[in-house]
């Protein structure tokens, strides 16, 4: 069955530090991969997505993610975190074909220390 | 503004009541979804409609009945509300053809059942 694992439930970093949020997926075919961010009490905003081509994708707010097929991973990175990045981050797999539903990971809550 | 909108934003009701949540998108998309986010922030697909036809129906109690009067609207009616129905419900939409599989999410409806 398809699944998405975000191993880190909660991460705390200092403002200005680098960030990497991990995401591993299990899916037999070529996946569509997404990272969404949810600020407290807000909806989901797409940070970036991977469908094909260059395995390093750039997103909004200075985020990037790298697709590694051999590791079934799609980790999210940011070189310097800002206090406003504190939020819940969700990795998702979009199942190819049909009307593909999204399978979400459990989320990683990011706290940023000043 | 072009967006996915949901009403109401908050809904507080008693057990046993019947309630509806409405979703509208003006993005010209042809597929719409309902997701449920539980108290642990876990997001799970419930339903999907394409051109007013039900195409995804996960294992959701039949107290939940989605209705799509047209491509731009997908409503969710819940009968005999239970405490466990308390959650945030997100609507999303997507363009199926020629699209990049990105789903656009509404702001969510926080349902509290007392």
Short mmCIF file of N, CA, C and O in Angstrom, two decimals, chain A:
data_model
loop_
_atom_site.label_atom_id
_atom_site.label_comp_id
_atom_site.label_asym_id
_atom_site.label_seq_id
_atom_site.Cartn_x
_atom_site.Cartn_y
_atom_site.Cartn_z
N UNK A 1 0.85 -1.19 0.00
CA UNK A 1 0.00 0.00 0.00
C UNK A 1 0.89 1.24 0.00
O UNK A 1 2.00 1.23 0.50
N UNK A 2 0.33 2.29 -0.57
CA UNK A 2 1.11 3.52 -0.62
C UNK A 2 1.16 4.16 0.77
O UNK A 2 0.19 4.12 1.51
N UNK A 3 2.29 4.76 1.07
CA UNK A 3 2.42 5.43 2.36
C UNK A 3 3.49 6.51 2.29
O UNK A 3 4.35 6.48 1.40
N UNK A 4 3.40 7.43 3.21
CA UNK A 4 4.38 8.50 3.33
C UNK A 4 4.80 8.56 4.80
O UNK A 4 3.94 8.59 5.69
N UNK A 5 6.10 8.61 5.02
CA UNK A 5 6.62 8.66 6.38
C UNK A 5 7.41 9.94 6.58
O UNK A 5 8.32 10.24 5.81
N UNK A 6 7.04 10.66 7.60
CA UNK A 6 7.84 11.81 8.04
C UNK A 6 8.36 11.43 9.43
O UNK A 6 7.61 11.46 10.40
N UNK A 7 9.64 11.06 9.51
CA UNK A 7 10.15 10.47 10.76
C UNK A 7 10.18 11.43 11.93
O UNK A 7 10.14 11.01 13.08
N UNK A 8 10.28 12.72 11.63
CA UNK A 8 10.41 13.71 12.70
C UNK A 8 9.07 14.36 12.98
O UNK A 8 8.54 15.07 12.14
N UNK A 9 8.54 14.11 14.18
CA UNK A 9 7.25 14.70 14.52
C UNK A 9 7.41 16.18 14.85
O UNK A 9 6.56 17.01 14.51
N UNK A 10 8.52 16.50 15.51
CA UNK A 10 8.74 17.85 15.99
C UNK A 10 10.22 18.19 15.83
O UNK A 10 11.08 17.41 16.25
N UNK A 11 10.50 19.35 15.23
CA UNK A 11 11.88 19.82 15.07
C UNK A 11 11.95 21.26 15.56
O UNK A 11 11.04 22.05 15.27
N UNK A 12 13.02 21.55 16.28
CA UNK A 12 13.25 22.93 16.73
C UNK A 12 14.60 23.38 16.20
O UNK A 12 15.61 22.68 16.36
N UNK A 13 14.63 24.53 15.57
CA UNK A 13 15.88 25.11 15.07
C UNK A 13 15.97 26.56 15.50
O UNK A 13 14.95 27.19 15.83
N UNK A 14 17.16 27.07 15.48
CA UNK A 14 17.37 28.50 15.76
C UNK A 14 17.19 29.30 14.49
O UNK A 14 17.51 28.81 13.39
N UNK A 15 16.71 30.51 14.65
CA UNK A 15 16.57 31.38 13.49
C UNK A 15 17.93 31.56 12.81
O UNK A 15 18.94 31.79 13.49
N UNK A 16 17.93 31.45 11.50
CA UNK A 16 19.18 31.57 10.75
C UNK A 16 19.87 30.25 10.49
O UNK A 16 20.76 30.16 9.63
N UNK A 17 19.48 29.22 11.20
CA UNK A 17 20.08 27.90 11.00
C UNK A 17 19.48 27.24 9.77
O UNK A 17 18.42 27.64 9.28
N UNK A 18 20.18 26.22 9.29
CA UNK A 18 19.66 25.48 8.14
C UNK A 18 18.65 24.45 8.62
O UNK A 18 18.61 24.06 9.79
N UNK A 19 17.84 23.99 7.67
CA UNK A 19 16.75 23.08 8.00
C UNK A 19 16.67 21.96 6.98
O UNK A 19 16.83 22.20 5.78
N UNK A 20 16.43 20.75 7.45
CA UNK A 20 16.08 19.67 6.56
C UNK A 20 14.97 18.85 7.19
O UNK A 20 15.12 18.36 8.32
N UNK A 21 13.87 18.71 6.48
CA UNK A 21 12.75 17.89 6.93
C UNK A 21 12.71 16.65 6.05
O UNK A 21 12.70 16.75 4.82
N UNK A 22 12.63 15.49 6.69
CA UNK A 22 12.73 14.24 5.96
C UNK A 22 11.36 13.71 5.54
O UNK A 22 10.36 13.87 6.26
N UNK A 23 11.36 13.07 4.37
CA UNK A 23 10.14 12.45 3.86
C UNK A 23 10.53 11.21 3.07
O UNK A 23 11.37 11.29 2.16
N UNK A 24 9.94 10.08 3.42
CA UNK A 24 10.12 8.85 2.66
C UNK A 24 8.76 8.35 2.21
O UNK A 24 7.78 8.48 2.94
N UNK A 25 8.72 7.78 1.03
CA UNK A 25 7.45 7.31 0.51
C UNK A 25 7.57 5.86 0.07
O UNK A 25 8.66 5.35 -0.20
N UNK A 26 6.42 5.23 -0.01
CA UNK A 26 6.34 3.88 -0.53
C UNK A 26 5.27 3.87 -1.61
O UNK A 26 4.09 4.11 -1.32
N UNK A 27 5.73 3.66 -2.86
CA UNK A 27 4.79 3.69 -3.98
C UNK A 27 5.46 3.01 -5.15
O UNK A 27 6.61 3.29 -5.47
N UNK A 28 4.76 2.12 -5.82
CA UNK A 28 5.35 1.29 -6.86
C UNK A 28 5.68 2.04 -8.14
O UNK A 28 6.63 1.69 -8.83
N UNK A 29 4.92 3.04 -8.46
CA UNK A 29 5.13 3.74 -9.72
C UNK A 29 5.87 5.06 -9.47
O UNK A 29 6.26 5.36 -8.35
N UNK A 30 6.06 5.80 -10.54
CA UNK A 30 6.69 7.11 -10.38
C UNK A 30 5.75 8.03 -9.64
O UNK A 30 4.61 8.23 -10.05
N UNK A 31 6.21 8.58 -8.55
CA UNK A 31 5.29 9.39 -7.73
C UNK A 31 5.26 10.86 -8.15
O UNK A 31 6.20 11.37 -8.75
N UNK A 32 4.16 11.49 -7.86
CA UNK A 32 4.11 12.94 -7.83
C UNK A 32 4.30 13.31 -6.36
O UNK A 32 3.61 12.77 -5.50
N UNK A 33 5.21 14.21 -6.08
CA UNK A 33 5.56 14.52 -4.69
C UNK A 33 5.33 15.99 -4.39
O UNK A 33 5.62 16.86 -5.23
N UNK A 34 4.85 16.24 -3.21
CA UNK A 34 4.50 17.60 -2.81
C UNK A 34 4.96 17.86 -1.38
O UNK A 34 5.00 16.96 -0.55
N UNK A 35 5.25 19.12 -1.12
CA UNK A 35 5.37 19.61 0.25
C UNK A 35 4.38 20.74 0.43
O UNK A 35 4.35 21.69 -0.35
N UNK A 36 3.57 20.62 1.50
CA UNK A 36 2.63 21.66 1.88
C UNK A 36 3.02 22.19 3.26
O UNK A 36 3.55 21.47 4.09
N UNK A 37 2.66 23.46 3.50
CA UNK A 37 2.87 24.06 4.81
C UNK A 37 1.53 24.54 5.35
O UNK A 37 0.68 25.03 4.60
N UNK A 38 1.35 24.33 6.65
CA UNK A 38 0.12 24.77 7.31
C UNK A 38 0.50 25.60 8.53
O UNK A 38 1.03 25.08 9.51
N UNK A 39 0.22 26.89 8.47
CA UNK A 39 0.43 27.75 9.63
C UNK A 39 -0.74 27.55 10.59
O UNK A 39 -1.81 27.12 10.17
N UNK A 40 -0.54 27.86 11.88
CA UNK A 40 -1.60 27.62 12.86
C UNK A 40 -2.94 28.21 12.46
O UNK A 40 -3.03 29.39 12.13
N UNK A 41 -3.96 27.38 12.47
CA UNK A 41 -5.31 27.83 12.15
C UNK A 41 -5.54 28.15 10.69
O UNK A 41 -6.58 28.70 10.34
N UNK A 42 -4.59 27.79 9.85
CA UNK A 42 -4.69 28.12 8.43
C UNK A 42 -4.87 26.87 7.57
O UNK A 42 -4.77 25.74 8.07
N UNK A 43 -5.10 27.10 6.29
CA UNK A 43 -5.19 26.00 5.35
C UNK A 43 -3.82 25.56 4.87
O UNK A 43 -2.79 25.92 5.45
N UNK A 44 -3.81 24.77 3.82
CA UNK A 44 -2.58 24.21 3.29
C UNK A 44 -2.08 25.02 2.11
O UNK A 44 -2.84 25.28 1.17
N UNK A 45 -0.81 25.37 2.17
CA UNK A 45 -0.21 26.11 1.07
C UNK A 45 0.88 25.25 0.44
O UNK A 45 1.73 24.69 1.14
N UNK A 46 0.87 25.17 -0.88
CA UNK A 46 1.87 24.38 -1.57
C UNK A 46 3.22 25.09 -1.55
O UNK A 46 3.32 26.25 -1.95
N UNK A 47 4.25 24.38 -1.09
CA UNK A 47 5.60 24.93 -1.11
C UNK A 47 6.31 24.59 -2.42
O UNK A 47 6.96 25.44 -3.01
N UNK A 48 6.21 23.33 -2.82
CA UNK A 48 6.85 22.90 -4.05
C UNK A 48 6.33 21.52 -4.43
O UNK A 48 5.65 20.87 -3.65
N UNK A 49 6.68 21.12 -5.66
CA UNK A 49 6.18 19.86 -6.18
C UNK A 49 7.21 19.26 -7.14
O UNK A 49 7.99 19.99 -7.75
N UNK A 50 7.18 17.94 -7.23
CA UNK A 50 8.02 17.24 -8.19
C UNK A 50 7.15 16.30 -9.01
O UNK A 50 6.38 15.51 -8.46
N UNK A 51 7.31 16.40 -10.35
CA UNK A 51 6.61 15.46 -11.22
C UNK A 51 7.59 14.67 -12.07
O UNK A 51 7.44 13.48 -12.27
N UNK A 52 8.59 15.38 -12.60
CA UNK A 52 9.57 14.71 -13.45
C UNK A 52 10.70 15.70 -13.68
O UNK A 52 10.63 16.86 -13.27
N UNK A 53 11.75 15.23 -14.36
CA UNK A 53 12.83 16.13 -14.73
C UNK A 53 13.83 16.32 -13.61
O UNK A 53 14.16 15.38 -12.88
N UNK A 54 14.30 17.53 -13.47
CA UNK A 54 15.33 17.85 -12.50
C UNK A 54 14.90 17.41 -11.10
O UNK A 54 13.81 17.77 -10.64
N UNK A 55 15.74 16.65 -10.46
CA UNK A 55 15.36 16.10 -9.15
C UNK A 55 15.48 17.11 -8.02
O UNK A 55 15.03 16.83 -6.91
N UNK A 56 16.09 18.25 -8.27
CA UNK A 56 16.16 19.31 -7.26
C UNK A 56 15.15 20.37 -7.67
O UNK A 56 15.29 20.99 -8.72
N UNK A 57 14.14 20.55 -6.86
CA UNK A 57 13.09 21.51 -7.21
C UNK A 57 13.10 22.68 -6.24
O UNK A 57 13.33 22.52 -5.05
N UNK A 58 12.84 23.84 -6.79
CA UNK A 58 12.79 25.06 -5.99
C UNK A 58 11.34 25.41 -5.72
O UNK A 58 10.46 25.21 -6.56
N UNK A 59 11.10 25.94 -4.55
CA UNK A 59 9.75 26.32 -4.19
C UNK A 59 9.68 27.75 -3.72
O UNK A 59 10.62 28.53 -3.91
N UNK A 60 8.58 28.06 -3.07
CA UNK A 60 8.39 29.41 -2.56
C UNK A 60 9.09 29.55 -1.21
O UNK A 60 9.47 28.55 -0.58
N UNK A 61 9.26 30.77 -0.77
CA UNK A 61 9.81 31.11 0.55
C UNK A 61 11.22 30.56 0.75
O UNK A 61 11.64 30.34 1.88
N UNK A 62 11.96 30.34 -0.33
CA UNK A 62 13.34 29.88 -0.21
C UNK A 62 13.52 28.41 0.05
O UNK A 62 14.64 27.96 0.35
N UNK A 63 12.47 27.62 -0.06
CA UNK A 63 12.56 26.18 0.16
C UNK A 63 12.97 25.45 -1.12
O UNK A 63 12.66 25.90 -2.23
N UNK A 64 13.62 24.33 -0.93
CA UNK A 64 13.93 23.43 -2.04
C UNK A 64 13.79 21.99 -1.54
O UNK A 64 13.78 21.74 -0.32
N UNK A 65 13.64 21.07 -2.48
CA UNK A 65 13.55 19.67 -2.11
C UNK A 65 14.24 18.84 -3.18
O UNK A 65 14.28 19.22 -4.35
N UNK A 66 14.77 17.71 -2.75
CA UNK A 66 15.48 16.84 -3.68
C UNK A 66 14.84 15.47 -3.70
O UNK A 66 14.66 14.84 -2.65
N UNK A 67 14.49 15.01 -4.89
CA UNK A 67 13.92 13.68 -5.08
C UNK A 67 15.06 12.70 -5.29
O UNK A 67 15.89 12.87 -6.19
N UNK A 68 15.10 11.68 -4.45
CA UNK A 68 16.10 10.62 -4.61
C UNK A 68 15.36 9.29 -4.75
O UNK A 68 14.89 8.70 -3.76
N UNK A 69 15.30 8.82 -5.97
CA UNK A 69 14.53 7.60 -6.25
C UNK A 69 15.13 6.41 -5.51
O UNK A 69 14.39 5.58 -4.97
N UNK A 70 16.45 6.33 -5.47
CA UNK A 70 17.10 5.17 -4.86
C UNK A 70 16.80 5.07 -3.36
O UNK A 70 16.82 3.98 -2.78
N UNK A 71 16.53 6.21 -2.76
CA UNK A 71 16.22 6.22 -1.32
C UNK A 71 14.74 6.43 -1.05
O UNK A 71 14.33 6.51 0.12
N UNK A 72 13.94 6.55 -2.10
CA UNK A 72 12.49 6.83 -1.95
C UNK A 72 12.29 8.01 -1.00
O UNK A 72 11.47 7.96 -0.07
N UNK A 73 13.05 9.07 -1.26
CA UNK A 73 12.98 10.22 -0.36
C UNK A 73 12.72 11.51 -1.13
O UNK A 73 13.00 11.62 -2.32
N UNK A 74 12.19 12.45 -0.41
CA UNK A 74 11.91 13.79 -0.97
C UNK A 74 12.04 14.77 0.19
O UNK A 74 11.06 15.26 0.73
N UNK A 75 13.27 15.04 0.57
CA UNK A 75 13.53 15.87 1.74
C UNK A 75 13.47 17.36 1.41
O UNK A 75 13.93 17.80 0.36
N UNK A 76 12.94 18.09 2.34
CA UNK A 76 12.76 19.54 2.19
C UNK A 76 13.89 20.25 2.90
O UNK A 76 14.24 19.89 4.02
N UNK A 77 14.43 21.30 2.26
CA UNK A 77 15.56 22.01 2.85
C UNK A 77 15.36 23.52 2.73
O UNK A 77 14.67 24.01 1.83
N UNK A 78 15.99 24.20 3.67
CA UNK A 78 16.07 25.66 3.60
C UNK A 78 17.39 26.06 4.24
O UNK A 78 17.70 25.62 5.35
N UNK A 79 18.18 26.90 3.59
CA UNK A 79 19.51 27.23 4.10
C UNK A 79 19.49 28.09 5.36
O UNK A 79 20.36 27.97 6.21
N UNK A 80 18.47 28.94 5.50
CA UNK A 80 18.43 29.84 6.66
C UNK A 80 16.97 30.06 7.05
O UNK A 80 16.21 30.69 6.31
N UNK A 81 16.62 29.56 8.21
CA UNK A 81 15.23 29.59 8.64
C UNK A 81 14.87 30.94 9.26
O UNK A 81 15.67 31.54 10.00
N UNK A 82 13.67 31.39 8.97
CA UNK A 82 13.14 32.63 9.55
C UNK A 82 12.07 32.27 10.58
O UNK A 82 11.42 31.22 10.48
N UNK A 83 11.84 33.16 11.54
CA UNK A 83 10.86 32.86 12.58
C UNK A 83 9.48 32.57 11.99
O UNK A 83 8.70 31.78 12.51
N UNK A 84 9.19 33.20 10.85
CA UNK A 84 7.88 33.02 10.23
C UNK A 84 7.71 31.63 9.59
O UNK A 84 6.61 31.30 9.13
N UNK A 85 8.78 30.85 9.55
CA UNK A 85 8.68 29.50 9.00
C UNK A 85 8.10 28.51 9.99
O UNK A 85 7.81 27.36 9.62
N UNK A 86 7.91 28.91 11.23
CA UNK A 86 7.32 28.02 12.23
C UNK A 86 5.91 27.63 11.79
O UNK A 86 5.05 28.49 11.58
N UNK A 87 5.71 26.33 11.61
CA UNK A 87 4.44 25.83 11.06
C UNK A 87 4.48 24.31 11.06
O UNK A 87 5.46 23.69 11.50
N UNK A 88 3.43 23.72 10.51
CA UNK A 88 3.38 22.26 10.31
C UNK A 88 3.66 22.02 8.83
O UNK A 88 3.09 22.69 7.96
N UNK A 89 4.53 21.05 8.56
CA UNK A 89 4.91 20.75 7.18
C UNK A 89 4.48 19.33 6.83
O UNK A 89 4.75 18.38 7.57
N UNK A 90 3.82 19.21 5.69
CA UNK A 90 3.30 17.93 5.25
C UNK A 90 3.92 17.54 3.90
O UNK A 90 3.89 18.33 2.95
N UNK A 91 4.41 16.32 3.86
CA UNK A 91 4.85 15.71 2.61
C UNK A 91 3.69 14.87 2.07
O UNK A 91 2.95 14.26 2.86
N UNK A 92 3.51 14.84 0.77
CA UNK A 92 2.41 14.07 0.20
C UNK A 92 2.82 13.43 -1.11
O UNK A 92 3.64 13.98 -1.86
N UNK A 93 2.25 12.27 -1.35
CA UNK A 93 2.41 11.56 -2.63
C UNK A 93 1.09 11.64 -3.38
O UNK A 93 0.04 11.33 -2.81
N UNK A 94 1.15 12.04 -4.63
CA UNK A 94 -0.02 12.02 -5.49
C UNK A 94 0.06 10.78 -6.35
O UNK A 94 1.04 10.59 -7.08
N UNK A 95 -0.93 9.93 -6.26
CA UNK A 95 -0.90 8.68 -6.99
C UNK A 95 -1.16 8.95 -8.46
O UNK A 95 -2.16 9.58 -8.80
N UNK A 96 -0.30 8.49 -9.33
CA UNK A 96 -0.42 8.78 -10.75
C UNK A 96 -1.58 7.99 -11.35
O UNK A 96 -1.94 6.92 -10.88
N UNK A 97 -2.14 8.55 -12.40
CA UNK A 97 -3.27 7.90 -13.05
C UNK A 97 -4.58 8.24 -12.36
O UNK A 97 -4.62 8.55 -11.18
N UNK A 98 -5.63 8.21 -13.15
CA UNK A 98 -6.94 8.45 -12.57
C UNK A 98 -7.06 9.85 -12.01
O UNK A 98 -6.55 10.80 -12.56
N UNK A 99 -7.66 9.96 -10.89
CA UNK A 99 -7.95 11.27 -10.31
C UNK A 99 -7.17 11.49 -9.04
O UNK A 99 -7.62 12.13 -8.13
N UNK A 100 -6.00 11.09 -9.04
CA UNK A 100 -5.10 10.83 -7.94
C UNK A 100 -5.37 11.61 -6.67
O UNK A 100 -5.28 12.82 -6.59
N UNK A 101 -5.69 10.83 -5.64
CA UNK A 101 -5.78 11.38 -4.30
C UNK A 101 -4.38 11.60 -3.77
O UNK A 101 -3.41 11.02 -4.27
N UNK A 102 -4.27 12.43 -2.78
CA UNK A 102 -3.00 12.66 -2.11
C UNK A 102 -2.94 11.80 -0.85
O UNK A 102 -3.90 11.74 -0.07
N UNK A 103 -1.80 11.15 -0.67
CA UNK A 103 -1.51 10.43 0.57
C UNK A 103 -0.54 11.29 1.35
O UNK A 103 0.56 11.60 0.87
N UNK A 104 -0.92 11.69 2.55
CA UNK A 104 -0.11 12.61 3.34
C UNK A 104 0.70 11.87 4.39
O UNK A 104 0.26 10.84 4.94
N UNK A 105 1.86 12.43 4.70
CA UNK A 105 2.58 12.01 5.89
C UNK A 105 1.92 12.63 7.11
O UNK A 105 1.00 13.45 7.00
N UNK A 106 2.42 12.24 8.28
CA UNK A 106 1.80 12.68 9.54
C UNK A 106 2.16 14.11 9.89
O UNK A 106 1.58 14.68 10.82
N UNK A 107 3.10 14.69 9.15
CA UNK A 107 3.46 16.08 9.41
C UNK A 107 4.65 16.21 10.33
O UNK A 107 4.92 15.35 11.18
N UNK A 108 5.38 17.31 10.17
CA UNK A 108 6.47 17.69 11.06
C UNK A 108 6.21 19.09 11.55
O UNK A 108 6.04 20.00 10.73
N UNK A 109 6.16 19.25 12.85
CA UNK A 109 5.95 20.59 13.41
C UNK A 109 7.30 21.25 13.61
O UNK A 109 8.17 20.71 14.30
N UNK A 110 7.46 22.41 13.01
CA UNK A 110 8.72 23.16 13.10
C UNK A 110 8.56 24.32 14.06
O UNK A 110 7.65 25.15 13.90
N UNK A 111 9.41 24.37 15.07
CA UNK A 111 9.49 25.51 15.97
C UNK A 111 10.80 26.23 15.69
O UNK A 111 11.83 25.59 15.43
N UNK A 112 10.77 27.56 15.75
CA UNK A 112 11.96 28.36 15.47
C UNK A 112 12.27 29.22 16.68
O UNK A 112 11.44 30.03 17.12
N UNK A 113 13.47 29.04 17.23
CA UNK A 113 13.92 29.85 18.36
C UNK A 113 14.57 31.13 17.85
O UNK A 113 15.32 31.09 16.89
N UNK A 114 14.30 32.26 18.54
CA UNK A 114 14.92 33.52 18.08
C UNK A 114 16.42 33.54 18.33
O UNK A 114 16.92 32.75 19.12
#
